[in-house]
Amino acid sequence: MNTSLLSGLISKFDIDITFNEIVAYGNGLINDTYLVKTLPEGGSDYMLQRKNHKIFKNVPGMMNNIVITTDHIRNQLIASGASEVERKVMTYVASKDGEMFVNDEDGNFWTLFLFIADCQVVDYIQKPEQAFKAAQAFGHFQKQLADLPGELLIETIPNFHNGISRLNDFKTAILNDPAGRVSDHQLQVDKILGRADEMTALQRGLDNKTIPLRITHNDTKINNILFDQEGNTLCIIDLDTVMPGSALYDFGDSIRSLGNKAPEDEPDLTKIEFNEEIYKGFAQGYLSEARSFLSSNELDLLPFSCRYMAWEQAMRFFTDYLNGDTYYKTDYPGHNLVRTLAQIRYLEVLEQNKGIMEDIISRN
Ligand code: GN1
Ligand code: MG
């Protein structure tokens, strides 16, 4: 994107800033993000983000969810006398028209939020203590939202973590085989389908209300937490998918990134190993916040949720690969296949560690 287009967009927001430079930022698989550095240096900087409206089909609704959520958390922080509130919750800027986004000529949606300086994002966690803190932050986030009426929020992406609907999408991709890729990967197809009954139990539990619907983050990768320079957690970011969901999604999705010693797109499957110490630290941190509100059924299902999220993500990457790579950004041909194989392998590794994972939850 050229700078004058970006600066034109910024001028539509209800804020008076002089900017110094705009640089591409981060490695999300869906949106495009830019850091807007302002003058004088040392003042507040901002993040400009293009929301992928092919994926987020209702950006105004999504932004409404984000505003309700961040206002709720901000009010709680203020009421509790917290310091540096703007470092602990995301602050979005409204447009001069009073919307929480501006449109460009191509109909894209852009949002602007305050950049939280002097912090770090981590892709890997080395120490159990850090996993403990990350889990406390995600657990605390769920707790902060526990008294927010779910009816206020829309389903940003309908059926986002619904295993039954994801499975149907997968079966449709297999049937239509638009990119002619199915026949080479029958073994992997069978691995996904062979676990369908076990895995769709989560959605059946939500449907029959034995698992409660809560407000959840739904994208709890470790790089969606900001830490300060001392390694303390500051703020949960990437609120695009905050909506009604299951606490199990968030626990499971964190372990999908944290519990794996390799990245989610590791091509060398022998490097994919379970990180027991990190899992333990995360489980202890999460339970220290969430034990007070989780049902006994949810507690029992925490280890299962990790396998569920790996299965679901494997199926999502696989579906995208079979459909000819239309959803996720990819860095090279076959990237979605590499991601799929890595997630399936991780799922198998989690299955091998099922007993250990259950013991850790029951002993904490
Ligand atoms: C996408 O764009 P990013 O990295 O925040 C995806 C998540 C996946 C993740 C896989 C809206 O998240 O659900 O878990 O990629 N977000 C959406 O890395 O589909
Ligand atoms: Mg995201």
mmCIF file of C-alpha atoms and ligand atoms in Angstrom:
data_model
loop_
_atom_site.group_PDB
_atom_site.id
_atom_site.type_symbol
_atom_site.label_atom_id
_atom_site.label_comp_id
_atom_site.label_asym_id
_atom_site.label_seq_id
_atom_site.Cartn_x
_atom_site.Cartn_y
_atom_site.Cartn_z
ATOM 1 C CA MET A 1 0.000 0.000 0.000
ATOM 2 C CA ASN A 2 1.341 3.431 -0.747
ATOM 3 C CA THR A 3 1.781 5.924 2.048
ATOM 4 C CA SER A 4 -0.468 8.625 0.636
ATOM 5 C CA LEU A 5 -3.397 6.200 0.437
ATOM 6 C CA LEU A 6 -2.759 5.149 4.005
ATOM 7 C CA SER A 7 -2.434 8.722 5.219
ATOM 8 C CA GLY A 8 -5.721 9.573 3.464
ATOM 9 C CA LEU A 9 -7.374 6.821 5.460
ATOM 10 C CA ILE A 10 -5.910 8.015 8.734
ATOM 11 C CA SER A 11 -7.253 11.520 8.111
ATOM 12 C CA LYS A 12 -10.786 10.095 8.160
ATOM 13 C CA PHE A 13 -10.430 9.091 11.808
ATOM 14 C CA ASP A 14 -11.417 11.468 14.562
ATOM 15 C CA ILE A 15 -7.914 12.122 15.781
ATOM 16 C CA ASP A 16 -5.319 14.774 15.204
ATOM 17 C CA ILE A 17 -1.948 13.192 14.527
ATOM 18 C CA THR A 18 1.112 14.044 12.502
ATOM 19 C CA PHE A 19 2.715 10.923 11.269
ATOM 20 C CA ASN A 20 6.295 10.184 10.661
ATOM 21 C CA GLU A 21 6.147 6.839 8.868
ATOM 22 C CA ILE A 22 3.896 3.848 8.290
ATOM 23 C CA VAL A 23 5.352 0.351 8.322
ATOM 24 C CA ALA A 24 3.847 -3.081 7.707
ATOM 25 C CA TYR A 25 3.556 -4.980 10.984
ATOM 26 C CA GLY A 26 2.978 -8.498 12.323
ATOM 27 C CA ASN A 27 2.259 -11.851 10.762
ATOM 28 C CA GLY A 28 -1.516 -12.467 10.996
ATOM 29 C CA LEU A 29 -3.003 -14.944 8.567
ATOM 30 C CA ILE A 30 -6.076 -12.849 7.796
ATOM 31 C CA ASN A 31 -5.784 -9.041 8.197
ATOM 32 C CA ASP A 32 -3.140 -6.508 7.071
ATOM 33 C CA THR A 33 -1.634 -4.388 9.823
ATOM 34 C CA TYR A 34 0.495 -1.216 9.753
ATOM 35 C CA LEU A 35 2.246 0.669 12.532
ATOM 36 C CA VAL A 36 1.649 4.407 12.242
ATOM 37 C CA LYS A 37 4.550 6.241 13.875
ATOM 38 C CA THR A 38 3.659 9.777 14.868
ATOM 39 C CA LEU A 39 5.488 13.000 15.614
ATOM 40 C CA PRO A 40 6.749 14.207 17.985
ATOM 41 C CA GLU A 41 8.583 10.983 18.732
ATOM 42 C CA GLY A 42 7.770 9.574 22.129
ATOM 43 C CA GLY A 43 4.059 10.384 21.789
ATOM 44 C CA SER A 44 1.360 7.776 21.123
ATOM 45 C CA ASP A 45 1.650 5.681 17.970
ATOM 46 C CA TYR A 46 -1.246 3.858 16.310
ATOM 47 C CA MET A 47 -2.022 0.672 14.420
ATOM 48 C CA LEU A 48 -3.969 0.838 11.193
ATOM 49 C CA GLN A 49 -5.570 -2.444 10.213
ATOM 50 C CA ARG A 50 -7.417 -3.580 7.119
ATOM 51 C CA LYS A 51 -10.037 -6.082 8.178
ATOM 52 C CA ASN A 52 -10.445 -8.885 5.696
ATOM 53 C CA HIS A 53 -14.110 -8.368 4.878
ATOM 54 C CA LYS A 54 -14.282 -11.473 2.702
ATOM 55 C CA ILE A 55 -13.807 -13.388 5.923
ATOM 56 C CA PHE A 56 -15.402 -10.928 8.333
ATOM 57 C CA LYS A 57 -18.623 -10.364 6.421
ATOM 58 C CA ASN A 58 -20.069 -8.006 9.028
ATOM 59 C CA VAL A 59 -17.264 -5.638 10.017
ATOM 60 C CA PRO A 60 -19.631 -3.113 11.687
ATOM 61 C CA GLY A 61 -21.026 -5.960 13.831
ATOM 62 C CA MET A 62 -17.538 -7.189 14.624
ATOM 63 C CA MET A 63 -16.419 -3.697 15.649
ATOM 64 C CA ASN A 64 -19.524 -3.360 17.788
ATOM 65 C CA ASN A 65 -18.510 -6.572 19.618
ATOM 66 C CA ILE A 66 -15.037 -5.154 20.137
ATOM 67 C CA VAL A 67 -16.298 -1.829 21.468
ATOM 68 C CA ILE A 68 -18.731 -3.502 23.890
ATOM 69 C CA THR A 69 -15.989 -5.837 25.102
ATOM 70 C CA THR A 70 -13.252 -3.251 25.485
ATOM 71 C CA ASP A 71 -15.611 -0.738 27.165
ATOM 72 C CA HIS A 72 -16.668 -3.430 29.617
ATOM 73 C CA ILE A 73 -13.087 -4.313 30.504
ATOM 74 C CA ARG A 74 -12.033 -0.653 30.654
ATOM 75 C CA ASN A 75 -14.859 0.151 33.095
ATOM 76 C CA GLN A 76 -13.825 -2.738 35.314
ATOM 77 C CA LEU A 77 -10.201 -1.625 35.277
ATOM 78 C CA ILE A 78 -11.156 1.946 36.165
ATOM 79 C CA ALA A 79 -13.514 0.776 38.920
ATOM 80 C CA SER A 80 -10.740 -1.340 40.423
ATOM 81 C CA GLY A 81 -8.383 1.657 40.440
ATOM 82 C CA ALA A 82 -5.951 0.099 37.939
ATOM 83 C CA SER A 83 -3.102 2.255 36.661
ATOM 84 C CA GLU A 84 -2.144 2.653 32.983
ATOM 85 C CA VAL A 85 -5.533 1.438 31.793
ATOM 86 C CA GLU A 86 -4.743 2.181 28.136
ATOM 87 C CA ARG A 87 -1.940 -0.414 28.307
ATOM 88 C CA LYS A 88 -4.280 -3.091 29.670
ATOM 89 C CA VAL A 89 -7.134 -2.915 27.200
ATOM 90 C CA MET A 90 -7.215 -2.050 23.509
ATOM 91 C CA THR A 91 -8.392 1.463 22.572
ATOM 92 C CA TYR A 92 -10.033 1.883 19.178
ATOM 93 C CA VAL A 93 -10.485 5.282 17.516
ATOM 94 C CA ALA A 94 -13.819 6.277 15.935
ATOM 95 C CA SER A 95 -14.027 7.835 12.489
ATOM 96 C CA LYS A 96 -15.142 11.423 11.931
ATOM 97 C CA ASP A 97 -18.503 9.900 10.906
ATOM 98 C CA GLY A 98 -18.801 8.212 14.285
ATOM 99 C CA GLU A 99 -18.165 4.689 12.978
ATOM 100 C CA MET A 100 -15.459 2.375 14.311
ATOM 101 C CA PHE A 101 -13.971 1.952 10.810
ATOM 102 C CA VAL A 102 -13.471 3.839 7.559
ATOM 103 C CA ASN A 103 -13.909 2.490 4.042
ATOM 104 C CA ASP A 104 -11.513 2.926 1.149
ATOM 105 C CA GLU A 105 -12.505 3.241 -2.504
ATOM 106 C CA ASP A 106 -12.411 -0.531 -2.973
ATOM 107 C CA GLY A 107 -14.861 -1.110 -0.133
ATOM 108 C CA ASN A 108 -12.233 -2.382 2.305
ATOM 109 C CA PHE A 109 -12.743 -1.685 6.000
ATOM 110 C CA TRP A 110 -9.946 -0.050 8.005
ATOM 111 C CA THR A 111 -9.694 0.373 11.758
ATOM 112 C CA LEU A 112 -7.328 2.381 13.942
ATOM 113 C CA PHE A 113 -6.229 1.577 17.482
ATOM 114 C CA LEU A 114 -3.684 2.792 19.965
ATOM 115 C CA PHE A 115 -0.306 1.084 19.788
ATOM 116 C CA ILE A 116 0.825 -0.211 23.159
ATOM 117 C CA ALA A 117 4.523 0.643 23.309
ATOM 118 C CA ASP A 118 7.335 -0.996 25.297
ATOM 119 C CA CYS A 119 5.852 -4.421 25.155
ATOM 120 C CA GLN A 120 6.727 -7.752 23.625
ATOM 121 C CA VAL A 121 4.870 -10.372 21.674
ATOM 122 C CA VAL A 122 6.201 -13.898 21.901
ATOM 123 C CA ASP A 123 5.686 -16.753 19.481
ATOM 124 C CA TYR A 124 7.297 -19.345 21.721
ATOM 125 C CA ILE A 125 7.273 -19.760 25.428
ATOM 126 C CA GLN A 126 10.363 -21.214 27.028
ATOM 127 C CA LYS A 127 9.505 -21.083 30.702
ATOM 128 C CA PRO A 128 6.540 -22.645 32.549
ATOM 129 C CA GLU A 129 6.248 -19.453 34.658
ATOM 130 C CA GLN A 130 5.611 -17.479 31.486
ATOM 131 C CA ALA A 131 2.981 -20.009 30.381
ATOM 132 C CA PHE A 132 1.401 -19.625 33.830
ATOM 133 C CA LYS A 133 1.147 -15.863 33.342
ATOM 134 C CA ALA A 134 -0.230 -16.180 29.812
ATOM 135 C CA ALA A 135 -2.905 -18.581 31.022
ATOM 136 C CA GLN A 136 -3.824 -16.324 33.914
ATOM 137 C CA ALA A 137 -4.283 -13.506 31.408
ATOM 138 C CA PHE A 138 -6.585 -15.555 29.167
ATOM 139 C CA GLY A 139 -8.475 -16.924 32.179
ATOM 140 C CA HIS A 140 -8.798 -13.431 33.598
ATOM 141 C CA PHE A 141 -10.064 -12.160 30.246
ATOM 142 C CA GLN A 142 -12.851 -14.780 30.314
ATOM 143 C CA LYS A 143 -13.621 -13.805 33.899
ATOM 144 C CA GLN A 144 -13.792 -10.114 32.993
ATOM 145 C CA LEU A 145 -16.399 -10.950 30.353
ATOM 146 C CA ALA A 146 -18.369 -13.414 32.469
ATOM 147 C CA ASP A 147 -21.001 -10.839 33.472
ATOM 148 C CA LEU A 148 -21.456 -9.379 29.987
ATOM 149 C CA PRO A 149 -24.781 -10.534 28.512
ATOM 150 C CA GLY A 150 -23.994 -12.724 25.494
ATOM 151 C CA GLU A 151 -27.036 -11.394 23.563
ATOM 152 C CA LEU A 152 -25.194 -8.098 23.109
ATOM 153 C CA LEU A 153 -22.640 -9.743 20.829
ATOM 154 C CA ILE A 154 -23.127 -11.069 17.337
ATOM 155 C CA GLU A 155 -21.503 -14.220 15.990
ATOM 156 C CA THR A 156 -18.718 -12.488 14.069
ATOM 157 C CA ILE A 157 -18.048 -15.558 11.966
ATOM 158 C CA PRO A 158 -21.030 -17.899 12.270
ATOM 159 C CA ASN A 159 -20.132 -21.419 13.444
ATOM 160 C CA PHE A 160 -16.491 -20.409 13.813
ATOM 161 C CA HIS A 161 -15.463 -23.271 16.095
ATOM 162 C CA ASN A 162 -18.496 -25.456 15.424
ATOM 163 C CA GLY A 163 -16.989 -28.876 14.736
ATOM 164 C CA ILE A 164 -20.134 -30.174 13.036
ATOM 165 C CA SER A 165 -20.275 -27.307 10.593
ATOM 166 C CA ARG A 166 -16.477 -27.375 10.015
ATOM 167 C CA LEU A 167 -16.788 -31.090 9.294
ATOM 168 C CA ASN A 168 -19.544 -30.419 6.758
ATOM 169 C CA ASP A 169 -17.330 -27.827 5.032
ATOM 170 C CA PHE A 170 -14.543 -30.399 4.913
ATOM 171 C CA LYS A 171 -16.815 -33.068 3.448
ATOM 172 C CA THR A 172 -18.063 -30.604 0.828
ATOM 173 C CA ALA A 173 -14.462 -29.811 -0.161
ATOM 174 C CA ILE A 174 -13.726 -33.546 -0.472
ATOM 175 C CA LEU A 175 -16.823 -34.122 -2.574
ATOM 176 C CA ASN A 176 -16.296 -31.183 -4.923
ATOM 177 C CA ASP A 177 -12.498 -31.447 -4.939
ATOM 178 C CA PRO A 178 -12.205 -28.112 -6.789
ATOM 179 C CA ALA A 179 -8.393 -28.175 -6.960
ATOM 180 C CA GLY A 180 -8.144 -31.918 -7.724
ATOM 181 C CA ARG A 181 -6.081 -32.553 -4.595
ATOM 182 C CA VAL A 182 -8.048 -35.148 -2.646
ATOM 183 C CA SER A 183 -6.737 -38.380 -4.168
ATOM 184 C CA ASP A 184 -3.142 -37.731 -3.070
ATOM 185 C CA HIS A 185 -4.138 -37.348 0.568
ATOM 186 C CA GLN A 186 -6.599 -40.123 1.344
ATOM 187 C CA LEU A 187 -4.665 -41.247 4.428
ATOM 188 C CA GLN A 188 -4.933 -37.790 5.971
ATOM 189 C CA VAL A 189 -8.594 -37.502 4.999
ATOM 190 C CA ASP A 190 -9.238 -40.743 6.855
ATOM 191 C CA LYS A 191 -7.371 -39.491 9.913
ATOM 192 C CA ILE A 192 -9.698 -36.486 10.121
ATOM 193 C CA LEU A 193 -12.914 -38.362 9.367
ATOM 194 C CA GLY A 194 -12.017 -41.251 11.677
ATOM 195 C CA ARG A 195 -12.074 -38.859 14.657
ATOM 196 C CA ALA A 196 -15.261 -37.029 13.664
ATOM 197 C CA ASP A 197 -17.584 -38.686 16.136
ATOM 198 C CA GLU A 198 -15.267 -38.141 19.098
ATOM 199 C CA MET A 199 -14.549 -34.536 18.160
ATOM 200 C CA THR A 200 -18.059 -33.330 17.345
ATOM 201 C CA ALA A 201 -19.017 -34.197 20.941
ATOM 202 C CA LEU A 202 -17.993 -30.666 21.929
ATOM 203 C CA GLN A 203 -20.599 -29.093 19.664
ATOM 204 C CA ARG A 204 -23.210 -31.626 20.745
ATOM 205 C CA GLY A 205 -22.474 -30.626 24.339
ATOM 206 C CA LEU A 206 -23.002 -26.953 23.506
ATOM 207 C CA ASP A 207 -26.196 -27.808 21.636
ATOM 208 C CA ASN A 208 -27.638 -29.791 24.531
ATOM 209 C CA LYS A 209 -26.298 -27.244 27.047
ATOM 210 C CA THR A 210 -24.150 -29.660 29.044
ATOM 211 C CA ILE A 211 -21.330 -27.290 28.050
ATOM 212 C CA PRO A 212 -22.148 -23.609 28.759
ATOM 213 C CA LEU A 213 -21.938 -20.896 26.146
ATOM 214 C CA ARG A 214 -19.740 -18.013 27.357
ATOM 215 C CA ILE A 215 -18.079 -14.996 25.827
ATOM 216 C CA THR A 216 -14.697 -16.128 24.639
ATOM 217 C CA HIS A 217 -11.741 -14.838 22.648
ATOM 218 C CA ASN A 218 -11.641 -17.661 20.103
ATOM 219 C CA ASP A 219 -8.110 -17.004 18.846
ATOM 220 C CA THR A 220 -5.899 -17.513 21.885
ATOM 221 C CA LYS A 221 -2.595 -18.039 20.153
ATOM 222 C CA ILE A 222 0.241 -17.033 22.413
ATOM 223 C CA ASN A 223 1.125 -14.095 20.173
ATOM 224 C CA ASN A 224 -2.218 -12.515 21.022
ATOM 225 C CA ILE A 225 -0.961 -11.496 24.472
ATOM 226 C CA LEU A 226 1.200 -8.449 25.068
ATOM 227 C CA PHE A 227 3.849 -8.771 27.767
ATOM 228 C CA ASP A 228 5.756 -5.852 29.294
ATOM 229 C CA GLN A 229 9.561 -5.831 29.237
ATOM 230 C CA GLU A 230 9.664 -7.659 32.575
ATOM 231 C CA GLY A 231 7.570 -10.492 31.143
ATOM 232 C CA ASN A 232 4.333 -9.566 32.942
ATOM 233 C CA THR A 233 1.145 -9.757 30.895
ATOM 234 C CA LEU A 234 -0.382 -6.469 29.889
ATOM 235 C CA CYS A 235 -3.206 -6.896 27.457
ATOM 236 C CA ILE A 236 -5.096 -9.392 25.290
ATOM 237 C CA ILE A 237 -5.175 -8.321 21.641
ATOM 238 C CA ASP A 238 -6.741 -9.442 18.344
ATOM 239 C CA LEU A 239 -10.336 -9.212 19.484
ATOM 240 C CA ASP A 240 -11.795 -9.904 16.022
ATOM 241 C CA THR A 241 -13.387 -13.157 17.060
ATOM 242 C CA VAL A 242 -14.573 -12.255 20.564
ATOM 243 C CA MET A 243 -18.097 -13.673 20.605
ATOM 244 C CA PRO A 244 -20.193 -16.333 22.280
ATOM 245 C CA GLY A 245 -18.255 -19.592 22.415
ATOM 246 C CA SER A 246 -16.846 -22.205 24.762
ATOM 247 C CA ALA A 247 -14.098 -21.651 27.319
ATOM 248 C CA LEU A 248 -12.752 -24.949 25.979
ATOM 249 C CA TYR A 249 -11.956 -23.337 22.624
ATOM 250 C CA ASP A 250 -9.669 -20.828 24.298
ATOM 251 C CA PHE A 251 -7.867 -23.307 26.519
ATOM 252 C CA GLY A 252 -7.445 -25.754 23.641
ATOM 253 C CA ASP A 253 -6.306 -23.162 21.141
ATOM 254 C CA SER A 254 -3.621 -21.865 23.486
ATOM 255 C CA ILE A 255 -2.223 -25.347 23.902
ATOM 256 C CA ARG A 256 -2.345 -25.719 20.121
ATOM 257 C CA SER A 257 0.390 -23.084 19.923
ATOM 258 C CA LEU A 258 2.043 -23.338 23.352
ATOM 259 C CA GLY A 259 2.087 -27.058 23.856
ATOM 260 C CA ASN A 260 3.808 -27.740 20.533
ATOM 261 C CA LYS A 261 7.602 -27.477 20.499
ATOM 262 C CA ALA A 262 7.438 -26.651 16.772
ATOM 263 C CA PRO A 263 5.525 -23.983 14.830
ATOM 264 C CA GLU A 264 2.093 -24.734 13.378
ATOM 265 C CA ASP A 265 3.623 -25.006 9.900
ATOM 266 C CA GLU A 266 6.682 -27.111 10.777
ATOM 267 C CA PRO A 267 7.555 -29.223 7.697
ATOM 268 C CA ASP A 268 9.754 -31.659 9.665
ATOM 269 C CA LEU A 269 7.196 -33.737 11.526
ATOM 270 C CA THR A 270 9.829 -35.272 13.812
ATOM 271 C CA LYS A 271 10.209 -31.862 15.480
ATOM 272 C CA ILE A 272 6.607 -31.838 16.626
ATOM 273 C CA GLU A 273 6.676 -32.755 20.291
ATOM 274 C CA PHE A 274 4.489 -32.113 23.309
ATOM 275 C CA ASN A 275 5.849 -29.621 25.793
ATOM 276 C CA GLU A 276 4.700 -31.100 29.067
ATOM 277 C CA GLU A 277 6.258 -28.466 31.341
ATOM 278 C CA ILE A 278 4.677 -25.624 29.403
ATOM 279 C CA TYR A 279 1.311 -27.396 29.367
ATOM 280 C CA LYS A 280 1.542 -27.841 33.115
ATOM 281 C CA GLY A 281 2.416 -24.171 33.699
ATOM 282 C CA PHE A 282 -0.411 -23.085 31.440
ATOM 283 C CA ALA A 283 -2.954 -25.423 33.054
ATOM 284 C CA GLN A 284 -2.012 -24.204 36.548
ATOM 285 C CA GLY A 285 -2.238 -20.543 35.524
ATOM 286 C CA TYR A 286 -5.553 -21.026 33.766
ATOM 287 C CA LEU A 287 -7.087 -22.928 36.667
ATOM 288 C CA SER A 288 -5.944 -20.253 39.126
ATOM 289 C CA GLU A 289 -8.373 -17.876 37.389
ATOM 290 C CA ALA A 290 -10.947 -20.148 35.812
ATOM 291 C CA ARG A 291 -11.569 -22.777 38.458
ATOM 292 C CA SER A 292 -13.957 -20.360 40.146
ATOM 293 C CA PHE A 293 -16.316 -20.231 37.182
ATOM 294 C CA LEU A 294 -15.800 -23.426 35.131
ATOM 295 C CA SER A 295 -18.300 -26.275 35.498
ATOM 296 C CA SER A 296 -17.005 -29.715 36.461
ATOM 297 C CA ASN A 297 -17.811 -30.910 32.950
ATOM 298 C CA GLU A 298 -15.658 -28.150 31.457
ATOM 299 C CA LEU A 299 -12.820 -28.985 33.854
ATOM 300 C CA ASP A 300 -12.955 -32.629 32.807
ATOM 301 C CA LEU A 301 -12.914 -31.685 29.132
ATOM 302 C CA LEU A 302 -9.843 -29.389 29.238
ATOM 303 C CA PRO A 303 -7.401 -32.066 27.967
ATOM 304 C CA PHE A 304 -9.898 -33.096 25.276
ATOM 305 C CA SER A 305 -10.253 -29.445 24.189
ATOM 306 C CA CYS A 306 -6.574 -29.437 23.154
ATOM 307 C CA ARG A 307 -7.110 -32.389 20.852
ATOM 308 C CA TYR A 308 -10.327 -30.865 19.573
ATOM 309 C CA MET A 309 -8.666 -27.586 18.580
ATOM 310 C CA ALA A 310 -5.795 -29.405 16.826
ATOM 311 C CA TRP A 311 -8.315 -31.550 14.922
ATOM 312 C CA GLU A 312 -10.445 -28.548 13.990
ATOM 313 C CA GLN A 313 -7.444 -26.512 12.865
ATOM 314 C CA ALA A 314 -6.054 -29.439 10.859
ATOM 315 C CA MET A 315 -9.430 -29.729 9.160
ATOM 316 C CA ARG A 316 -9.612 -25.973 8.484
ATOM 317 C CA PHE A 317 -6.135 -25.900 6.917
ATOM 318 C CA PHE A 318 -6.973 -29.064 4.973
ATOM 319 C CA THR A 319 -10.304 -27.686 3.739
ATOM 320 C CA ASP A 320 -8.536 -24.556 2.513
ATOM 321 C CA TYR A 321 -5.888 -26.647 0.764
ATOM 322 C CA LEU A 322 -8.518 -28.800 -0.943
ATOM 323 C CA ASN A 323 -10.438 -25.668 -1.969
ATOM 324 C CA GLY A 324 -7.327 -24.233 -3.661
ATOM 325 C CA ASP A 325 -6.062 -21.911 -0.871
ATOM 326 C CA THR A 326 -8.714 -19.235 -0.722
ATOM 327 C CA TYR A 327 -8.883 -18.452 3.017
ATOM 328 C CA TYR A 328 -5.487 -18.315 4.723
ATOM 329 C CA LYS A 329 -2.573 -16.274 3.487
ATOM 330 C CA THR A 330 0.145 -18.647 2.299
ATOM 331 C CA ASP A 331 3.883 -18.059 1.869
ATOM 332 C CA TYR A 332 4.530 -20.802 -0.701
ATOM 333 C CA PRO A 333 2.581 -23.356 -2.772
ATOM 334 C CA GLY A 334 1.561 -26.234 -0.579
ATOM 335 C CA HIS A 335 1.831 -24.175 2.636
ATOM 336 C CA ASN A 336 -1.672 -25.185 3.721
ATOM 337 C CA LEU A 337 -0.798 -28.834 3.176
ATOM 338 C CA VAL A 338 2.310 -28.459 5.342
ATOM 339 C CA ARG A 339 0.155 -26.815 8.009
ATOM 340 C CA THR A 340 -2.374 -29.644 7.749
ATOM 341 C CA LEU A 341 0.220 -32.390 8.128
ATOM 342 C CA ALA A 342 1.822 -30.570 11.069
ATOM 343 C CA GLN A 343 -1.547 -30.196 12.844
ATOM 344 C CA ILE A 344 -2.457 -33.853 12.281
ATOM 345 C CA ARG A 345 0.916 -34.888 13.656
ATOM 346 C CA TYR A 346 0.410 -32.612 16.673
ATOM 347 C CA LEU A 347 -2.995 -34.163 17.242
ATOM 348 C CA GLU A 348 -1.412 -37.620 17.283
ATOM 349 C CA VAL A 349 1.245 -36.392 19.720
ATOM 350 C CA LEU A 350 -1.481 -35.027 22.005
ATOM 351 C CA GLU A 351 -3.268 -38.371 21.816
ATOM 352 C CA GLN A 352 -0.083 -40.101 22.955
ATOM 353 C CA ASN A 353 0.080 -37.696 25.918
ATOM 354 C CA LYS A 354 -3.595 -37.946 26.867
ATOM 355 C CA GLY A 355 -2.949 -39.629 30.236
ATOM 356 C CA ILE A 356 -0.288 -37.105 31.268
ATOM 357 C CA MET A 357 -2.523 -34.195 30.290
ATOM 358 C CA GLU A 358 -5.461 -35.578 32.273
ATOM 359 C CA ASP A 359 -3.291 -36.204 35.336
ATOM 360 C CA ILE A 360 -2.014 -32.654 35.308
ATOM 361 C CA ILE A 361 -5.550 -31.244 35.278
ATOM 362 C CA SER A 362 -6.824 -33.577 37.982
ATOM 363 C CA ARG A 363 -3.818 -32.896 40.260
ATOM 364 C CA ASN A 364 -4.105 -29.106 40.025
HETATM 365 C C1 GN1 B 1 -6.091 -17.047 11.838
HETATM 366 O O1 GN1 B 1 -4.989 -14.226 11.430
HETATM 367 P P1 GN1 B 1 -4.725 -14.894 12.705
HETATM 368 O O2 GN1 B 1 -3.331 -15.426 12.766
HETATM 369 O O3 GN1 B 1 -5.087 -14.034 13.892
HETATM 370 C C2 GN1 B 1 -7.496 -17.590 12.124
HETATM 371 C C3 GN1 B 1 -7.468 -18.423 13.399
HETATM 372 C C4 GN1 B 1 -6.484 -19.565 13.216
HETATM 373 C C5 GN1 B 1 -5.126 -19.013 12.877
HETATM 374 C C6 GN1 B 1 -4.151 -20.119 12.568
HETATM 375 C C7 GN1 B 1 -10.434 -15.280 11.714
HETATM 376 O O4 GN1 B 1 -5.726 -16.170 12.869
HETATM 377 O O5 GN1 B 1 -8.744 -18.947 13.668
HETATM 378 O O6 GN1 B 1 -6.414 -20.320 14.376
HETATM 379 O O7 GN1 B 1 -5.187 -18.125 11.744
HETATM 380 N N1 GN1 B 1 -8.439 -16.482 12.266
HETATM 381 C C8 GN1 B 1 -9.579 -16.475 11.550
HETATM 382 O O8 GN1 B 1 -2.868 -19.645 12.773
HETATM 383 O O9 GN1 B 1 -9.903 -17.394 10.808
HETATM 384 MG MG MG B 2 -6.867 -13.574 14.770
#
